[in-house]
Amino acid sequence: EAEVAQSPRYKITEKSQAVAFWCDPISGHATLYWYRQILGQGPELLVQFQDESVVDDSQLPKDRFSAERLKGVDSTLKIQPAELGDSAMYLCASSFLSGYQETQYFGPGTRLLVL
Amino acid sequence: AQTVTQSQPEMSVQEAETVTLSCTYDTSESDYYLFWYKQPPSRQMILVIRQEAYKQQNATENRFSVNFQKAAKSFSLKISDSQLGDAAMYFCAYRPNYGGSQGNLIFGKGTKLSVKP
């Protein structure tokens, strides 16, 4: 069964350093999402792509976060510089947009710890 | 603002018994979707069940069923014949439908379900 792939699974970094996360969605899925999940909370959307275009990045802290999906397939989320409050799980999800029947499929996440 | 509230941070159930997880939401929209997602420890989140707001009939998926009360803005999940593999975080989520253009998923804080053998 096809799955959303993410790497790395775990990342430890020091504050002020740069970090990058990678996501490979399920083949054929045009829509890709990045979520941040703080411990004890539900996921919150950071950015949504439709193919290579950003559909919604209203919750993305653009002073330090950036996201790209250059060829409309895999995607990278970057944080520079990382801050202590960025420690969280970063989830990627993808969907084959099919109207109201759309289902988002989630990857295993990247757990980030900023020291 | 649209919000999702899960008032039970943790729940416990005996294997083979039934448990109900609560969820309430706040919205002024009339057309939306509701979901329950399961997130097992160190594993990816998966969709358990979905409910369209315009449907009066409660959704069911095998041992999982919902009690959707639109007027009360309540959307509880019932797990029957609980199994050890049901142990996980369960998230209730809401998604508005803006005339065919869908809004973003809004999640509650989750309920951690433990299953006792």
Short mmCIF file of C-alpha atoms in Angstrom, two decimals:
data_model
loop_
_atom_site.label_atom_id
_atom_site.label_comp_id
_atom_site.label_asym_id
_atom_site.label_seq_id
_atom_site.Cartn_x
_atom_site.Cartn_y
_atom_site.Cartn_z
CA GLU A 1 0.00 0.00 0.00
CA ALA A 2 1.35 3.42 -0.97
CA GLU A 3 2.37 5.66 1.92
CA VAL A 4 3.56 9.19 2.49
CA ALA A 5 7.29 9.17 3.21
CA GLN A 6 9.06 11.64 5.47
CA SER A 7 12.65 12.09 6.50
CA PRO A 8 14.35 12.34 8.83
CA ARG A 9 12.15 10.71 11.44
CA TYR A 10 13.99 12.48 14.26
CA LYS A 11 16.07 15.63 14.32
CA ILE A 12 17.92 17.28 17.18
CA THR A 13 19.36 20.70 16.57
CA GLU A 14 20.54 23.72 18.47
CA LYS A 15 18.67 26.97 18.39
CA SER A 16 19.68 29.36 15.63
CA GLN A 17 20.61 26.45 13.36
CA ALA A 18 18.85 25.62 10.12
CA VAL A 19 16.82 22.43 9.69
CA ALA A 20 15.02 20.91 6.73
CA PHE A 21 12.39 18.21 6.46
CA TRP A 22 11.47 16.25 3.37
CA CYS A 23 8.17 14.74 2.30
CA ASP A 24 7.32 12.45 -0.61
CA PRO A 25 3.55 12.17 -1.07
CA ILE A 26 1.65 9.23 -2.46
CA SER A 27 2.13 9.06 -6.21
CA GLY A 28 -0.54 10.99 -8.05
CA HIS A 29 -1.59 13.09 -5.10
CA ALA A 30 -1.76 16.70 -6.21
CA THR A 31 -2.42 18.21 -2.80
CA LEU A 32 0.23 18.27 -0.10
CA TYR A 33 0.00 19.61 3.43
CA TRP A 34 2.51 20.38 6.17
CA TYR A 35 1.23 20.36 9.74
CA ARG A 36 2.89 21.11 13.07
CA GLN A 37 1.82 19.08 16.08
CA ILE A 38 2.96 20.34 19.46
CA LEU A 39 3.03 17.71 22.19
CA GLY A 40 -0.44 17.28 23.67
CA GLN A 41 -2.14 19.16 20.86
CA GLY A 42 -3.77 18.34 17.56
CA PRO A 43 -2.04 19.11 14.28
CA GLU A 44 -2.19 22.65 12.93
CA LEU A 45 -1.85 23.43 9.26
CA LEU A 46 1.27 25.31 8.23
CA VAL A 47 1.03 25.25 4.44
CA GLN A 48 -1.00 23.63 1.66
CA PHE A 49 0.18 23.02 -1.90
CA GLN A 50 -1.85 22.24 -4.97
CA ASP A 51 0.72 20.80 -7.37
CA GLU A 52 3.62 23.27 -7.13
CA SER A 53 1.54 26.24 -6.02
CA VAL A 54 0.92 27.39 -2.48
CA VAL A 55 -2.81 27.43 -1.74
CA ASP A 56 -2.65 28.48 1.89
CA ASP A 57 0.33 29.56 3.97
CA SER A 58 -1.51 31.93 6.27
CA GLN A 59 -0.31 30.06 9.39
CA LEU A 60 3.29 29.69 8.27
CA PRO A 61 5.72 31.91 10.25
CA LYS A 62 7.34 33.30 7.14
CA ASP A 63 10.14 35.08 8.95
CA ARG A 64 11.76 31.73 9.68
CA PHE A 65 9.81 29.02 7.87
CA SER A 66 9.77 28.30 4.17
CA ALA A 67 8.26 25.53 2.09
CA GLU A 68 8.62 24.53 -1.51
CA ARG A 69 7.34 21.91 -3.90
CA LEU A 70 9.23 22.83 -7.02
CA LYS A 71 8.13 20.04 -9.35
CA GLY A 72 4.80 19.43 -7.76
CA VAL A 73 5.87 16.13 -6.27
CA ASP A 74 8.04 16.03 -3.17
CA SER A 75 8.32 18.94 -0.78
CA THR A 76 10.77 20.49 1.66
CA LEU A 77 9.99 22.47 4.79
CA LYS A 78 12.80 24.59 6.20
CA ILE A 79 13.27 26.44 9.45
CA GLN A 80 16.01 29.03 9.75
CA PRO A 81 16.88 29.89 12.43
CA ALA A 82 15.30 27.28 14.68
CA GLU A 83 13.93 28.43 18.03
CA LEU A 84 13.18 26.46 21.19
CA GLY A 85 9.45 26.80 20.56
CA ASP A 86 9.78 24.99 17.23
CA SER A 87 10.18 21.67 19.02
CA ALA A 88 7.27 19.61 17.73
CA MET A 89 6.22 16.86 15.35
CA TYR A 90 6.05 17.98 11.73
CA LEU A 91 3.54 15.99 9.73
CA CYS A 92 3.14 15.80 6.00
CA ALA A 93 -0.10 14.68 4.39
CA SER A 94 -1.26 14.26 0.82
CA SER A 95 -4.55 13.77 -0.93
CA PHE A 96 -5.99 13.05 -4.33
CA LEU A 97 -8.50 15.83 -4.43
CA SER A 98 -11.85 14.33 -5.22
CA GLY A 99 -14.35 16.80 -3.95
CA TYR A 100 -16.00 16.09 -0.67
CA GLN A 101 -14.61 12.59 -0.61
CA GLU A 102 -11.06 13.86 -0.21
CA THR A 103 -9.07 11.90 2.35
CA GLN A 104 -5.75 13.09 3.69
CA TYR A 105 -3.08 10.45 4.13
CA PHE A 106 -0.47 11.27 6.74
CA GLY A 107 3.18 10.41 6.89
CA PRO A 108 4.94 9.20 10.07
CA GLY A 109 6.21 12.68 10.86
CA THR A 110 9.53 14.24 11.77
CA ARG A 111 10.04 14.86 15.45
CA LEU A 112 12.15 17.96 16.00
CA LEU A 113 13.89 18.84 19.24
CA VAL A 114 15.56 22.23 19.48
CA LEU A 115 18.10 22.60 22.29
CA ALA B 1 -13.84 31.12 14.97
CA GLN B 2 -14.22 27.44 14.27
CA THR B 3 -13.08 25.26 17.14
CA VAL B 4 -13.07 21.60 18.06
CA THR B 5 -13.17 20.52 21.69
CA GLN B 6 -12.35 17.10 23.08
CA SER B 7 -13.09 17.23 26.78
CA GLN B 8 -11.57 13.85 27.68
CA PRO B 9 -7.76 13.98 27.67
CA GLU B 10 -7.59 10.28 28.55
CA MET B 11 -9.97 7.34 28.48
CA SER B 12 -9.59 3.70 29.38
CA VAL B 13 -11.59 0.65 28.30
CA GLN B 14 -11.47 -3.04 29.01
CA GLU B 15 -10.77 -5.27 26.05
CA ALA B 16 -14.02 -6.36 24.32
CA GLU B 17 -15.98 -3.56 25.98
CA THR B 18 -17.43 -0.42 24.39
CA VAL B 19 -16.12 3.10 24.82
CA THR B 20 -17.38 6.48 23.63
CA LEU B 21 -15.14 9.44 22.93
CA SER B 22 -16.68 12.90 22.99
CA CYS B 23 -16.24 15.80 20.63
CA THR B 24 -18.00 19.12 20.27
CA TYR B 25 -17.37 21.82 17.71
CA ASP B 26 -18.32 25.39 17.11
CA THR B 27 -19.13 26.76 13.68
CA SER B 28 -21.54 29.05 11.92
CA GLU B 29 -21.27 27.05 8.70
CA SER B 30 -24.07 24.77 7.61
CA ASP B 31 -22.05 22.54 5.31
CA TYR B 32 -19.01 20.76 6.66
CA TYR B 33 -17.40 17.42 7.34
CA LEU B 34 -16.38 15.79 10.56
CA PHE B 35 -13.69 13.19 11.06
CA TRP B 36 -12.13 10.95 13.63
CA TYR B 37 -8.44 10.20 13.17
CA LYS B 38 -6.38 7.64 15.04
CA GLN B 39 -2.71 8.19 15.83
CA PRO B 40 -1.03 5.08 17.30
CA PRO B 41 2.26 5.59 19.18
CA SER B 42 5.09 6.30 16.73
CA ARG B 43 2.87 5.59 13.75
CA GLN B 44 1.08 7.71 11.23
CA MET B 45 -2.32 9.19 11.67
CA ILE B 46 -5.08 7.36 9.86
CA LEU B 47 -8.68 8.20 9.12
CA VAL B 48 -11.15 6.17 11.17
CA ILE B 49 -14.48 7.54 10.07
CA ARG B 50 -16.02 10.51 8.26
CA GLN B 51 -19.42 12.20 8.51
CA GLU B 52 -20.96 14.67 6.08
CA ALA B 53 -23.03 17.27 7.90
CA TYR B 54 -25.88 17.09 5.39
CA LYS B 55 -26.38 13.40 6.10
CA GLN B 56 -28.66 12.59 9.00
CA GLN B 57 -27.62 8.96 9.14
CA ASN B 58 -24.71 8.27 11.45
CA ALA B 59 -21.62 6.87 9.77
CA THR B 60 -20.36 3.41 10.70
CA GLU B 61 -17.16 1.55 9.85
CA ASN B 62 -17.10 -1.96 11.27
CA ARG B 63 -16.63 -1.57 15.05
CA PHE B 64 -16.56 2.23 14.84
CA SER B 65 -19.66 4.37 14.73
CA VAL B 66 -20.53 7.97 15.41
CA ASN B 67 -23.36 9.80 17.10
CA PHE B 68 -23.75 13.00 15.12
CA GLN B 69 -26.02 15.59 16.73
CA LYS B 70 -25.94 18.59 14.40
CA ALA B 71 -28.10 20.89 16.49
CA ALA B 72 -25.99 20.22 19.55
CA LYS B 73 -22.76 20.36 17.49
CA SER B 74 -21.71 17.06 18.96
CA PHE B 75 -19.84 14.24 17.22
CA SER B 76 -18.95 11.31 19.47
CA LEU B 77 -17.11 8.14 18.45
CA LYS B 78 -18.17 4.74 19.74
CA ILE B 79 -15.76 1.85 19.60
CA SER B 80 -17.39 -1.53 20.11
CA ASP B 81 -15.62 -4.75 21.07
CA SER B 82 -12.45 -2.82 21.88
CA GLN B 83 -9.18 -4.44 20.89
CA LEU B 84 -5.64 -3.91 22.12
CA GLY B 85 -4.79 -2.40 18.76
CA ASP B 86 -7.31 0.37 19.33
CA ALA B 87 -5.00 1.98 21.88
CA ALA B 88 -3.97 5.33 20.41
CA MET B 89 -4.59 9.06 20.40
CA TYR B 90 -7.90 9.87 18.78
CA PHE B 91 -8.43 13.25 17.18
CA CYS B 92 -11.73 14.76 16.20
CA ALA B 93 -11.50 17.11 13.22
CA TYR B 94 -13.75 19.52 11.38
CA ARG B 95 -13.57 20.81 7.83
CA PRO B 96 -15.90 23.41 6.34
CA ASN B 97 -17.19 23.11 2.81
CA TYR B 98 -17.43 26.47 1.09
CA GLY B 99 -19.62 25.68 -1.88
CA GLY B 100 -17.30 22.98 -3.17
CA SER B 101 -14.10 24.65 -2.03
CA GLN B 102 -12.99 23.00 1.14
CA GLY B 103 -11.49 24.75 4.10
CA ASN B 104 -8.71 23.42 6.26
CA LEU B 105 -8.88 20.58 8.75
CA ILE B 106 -9.21 21.83 12.32
CA PHE B 107 -8.26 19.30 14.97
CA GLY B 108 -9.15 18.94 18.61
CA LYS B 109 -6.46 18.29 21.22
CA GLY B 110 -7.05 14.57 21.21
CA THR B 111 -8.10 11.81 23.59
CA LYS B 112 -5.61 9.15 24.62
CA LEU B 113 -7.33 5.78 24.69
CA SER B 114 -5.87 2.91 26.68
CA VAL B 115 -7.17 -0.64 26.30
CA LYS B 116 -6.74 -3.00 29.23
CA PRO B 117 -6.39 -6.73 28.57
#
